[in-house]
PDB file of C-alpha atoms in Angstrom:
ATOM      1  CA  MET A   1     132.723  74.827  65.819  1.00 53.00           C
ATOM      2  CA  ALA A   2     130.793  76.792  68.403  1.00 58.00           C
ATOM      3  CA  ALA A   3     128.640  78.403  65.709  1.00 59.00           C
ATOM      4  CA  ARG A   4     127.793  74.958  64.367  1.00 62.00           C
ATOM      5  CA  ARG A   5     126.863  73.680  67.805  1.00 62.00           C
ATOM      6  CA  ARG A   6     124.560  76.594  68.619  1.00 65.00           C
ATOM      7  CA  PRO A   7     121.401  75.311  66.854  1.00 68.00           C
ATOM      8  CA  ARG A   8     121.850  71.961  68.549  1.00 72.00           C
ATOM      9  CA  THR A   9     122.240  73.558  71.965  1.00 79.00           C
ATOM     10  CA  THR A  10     119.111  75.660  71.442  1.00 84.00           C
ATOM     11  CA  ALA A  11     117.116  72.549  70.531  1.00 82.00           C
ATOM     12  CA  TRP A  12     118.646  70.836  73.549  1.00 80.00           C
ATOM     13  CA  ARG A  13     117.555  73.724  75.762  1.00 85.00           C
ATOM     14  CA  VAL A  14     114.020  73.544  74.371  1.00 86.00           C
ATOM     15  CA  ALA A  15     113.967  69.805  75.030  1.00 86.00           C
ATOM     16  CA  LEU A  16     115.202  70.445  78.567  1.00 85.00           C
ATOM     17  CA  LEU A  17     112.472  73.041  79.134  1.00 86.00           C
ATOM     18  CA  ARG A  18     109.813  70.656  77.841  1.00 88.00           C
ATOM     19  CA  HIS A  19     111.145  67.883  80.056  1.00 85.00           C
ATOM     20  CA  ALA A  20     111.212  70.231  83.054  1.00 85.00           C
ATOM     21  CA  ARG A  21     107.614  71.281  82.383  1.00 86.00           C
ATOM     22  CA  ALA A  22     106.531  67.646  82.158  1.00 86.00           C
ATOM     23  CA  ASP A  23     108.375  66.899  85.400  1.00 86.00           C
ATOM     24  CA  LEU A  24     106.649  69.826  87.106  1.00 83.00           C
ATOM     25  CA  ALA A  25     103.264  68.602  85.852  1.00 84.00           C
ATOM     26  CA  ILE A  26     103.968  65.120  87.210  1.00 83.00           C
ATOM     27  CA  ARG A  27     105.058  66.568  90.545  1.00 84.00           C
ATOM     28  CA  GLY A  28     101.909  68.700  90.629  1.00 82.00           C
ATOM     29  CA  THR A  29      99.681  65.671  90.138  1.00 84.00           C
ATOM     30  CA  GLN A  30     101.627  63.761  92.792  1.00 81.00           C
ATOM     31  CA  SER A  31     101.241  66.619  95.281  1.00 82.00           C
ATOM     32  CA  ALA A  32      97.517  66.806  94.471  1.00 77.00           C
ATOM     33  CA  VAL A  33      97.164  63.091  95.188  1.00 77.00           C
ATOM     34  CA  LEU A  34      99.069  63.554  98.449  1.00 76.00           C
ATOM     35  CA  THR A  35      96.774  66.399  99.509  1.00 74.00           C
ATOM     36  CA  LEU A  36      93.745  64.259  98.656  1.00 69.00           C
ATOM     37  CA  ARG A  37      95.121  61.488 100.853  1.00 73.00           C
ATOM     38  CA  ARG A  38      95.700  63.977 103.651  1.00 74.00           C
ATOM     39  CA  HIS A  39      92.117  65.257 103.464  1.00 70.00           C
ATOM     40  CA  PRO A  40      89.633  62.344 103.558  1.00 70.00           C
ATOM     41  CA  ARG A  41      86.694  64.734 103.222  1.00 72.00           C
ATOM     42  CA  VAL A  42      87.776  65.762  99.716  1.00 67.00           C
ATOM     43  CA  ALA A  43      88.295  62.111  98.786  1.00 65.00           C
ATOM     44  CA  ARG A  44      84.778  61.288 100.024  1.00 72.00           C
ATOM     45  CA  ARG A  45      83.330  64.151  97.978  1.00 72.00           C
ATOM     46  CA  ARG A  46      85.113  62.871  94.875  1.00 72.00           C
ATOM     47  CA  GLN A  47      83.869  59.347  95.517  1.00 72.00           C
ATOM     48  CA  LEU A  48      80.306  60.653  95.833  1.00 71.00           C
ATOM     49  CA  ARG A  49      80.673  62.594  92.576  1.00 74.00           C
ATOM     50  CA  ALA A  50      82.103  59.536  90.813  1.00 73.00           C
ATOM     51  CA  SER A  51      79.283  57.300  92.066  1.00 72.00           C
ATOM     52  CA  GLY A  52      76.703  59.882  91.032  1.00 69.00           C
ATOM     53  CA  GLY A  53      75.455  60.570  94.559  1.00 56.00           C
TER      54      GLY A  53
END
């Protein structure tokens, strides 16, 4: 039984790793947004770049 379950568990581990990586990426973007909110100067620079000025 354990030998039969092994391939499934490996796929499950890979899925877990992928999910963890996606979660880390989401957390990274959230932290980046938080840092941008903390530093208005960076936000102003980005707004200038977006407006083309």
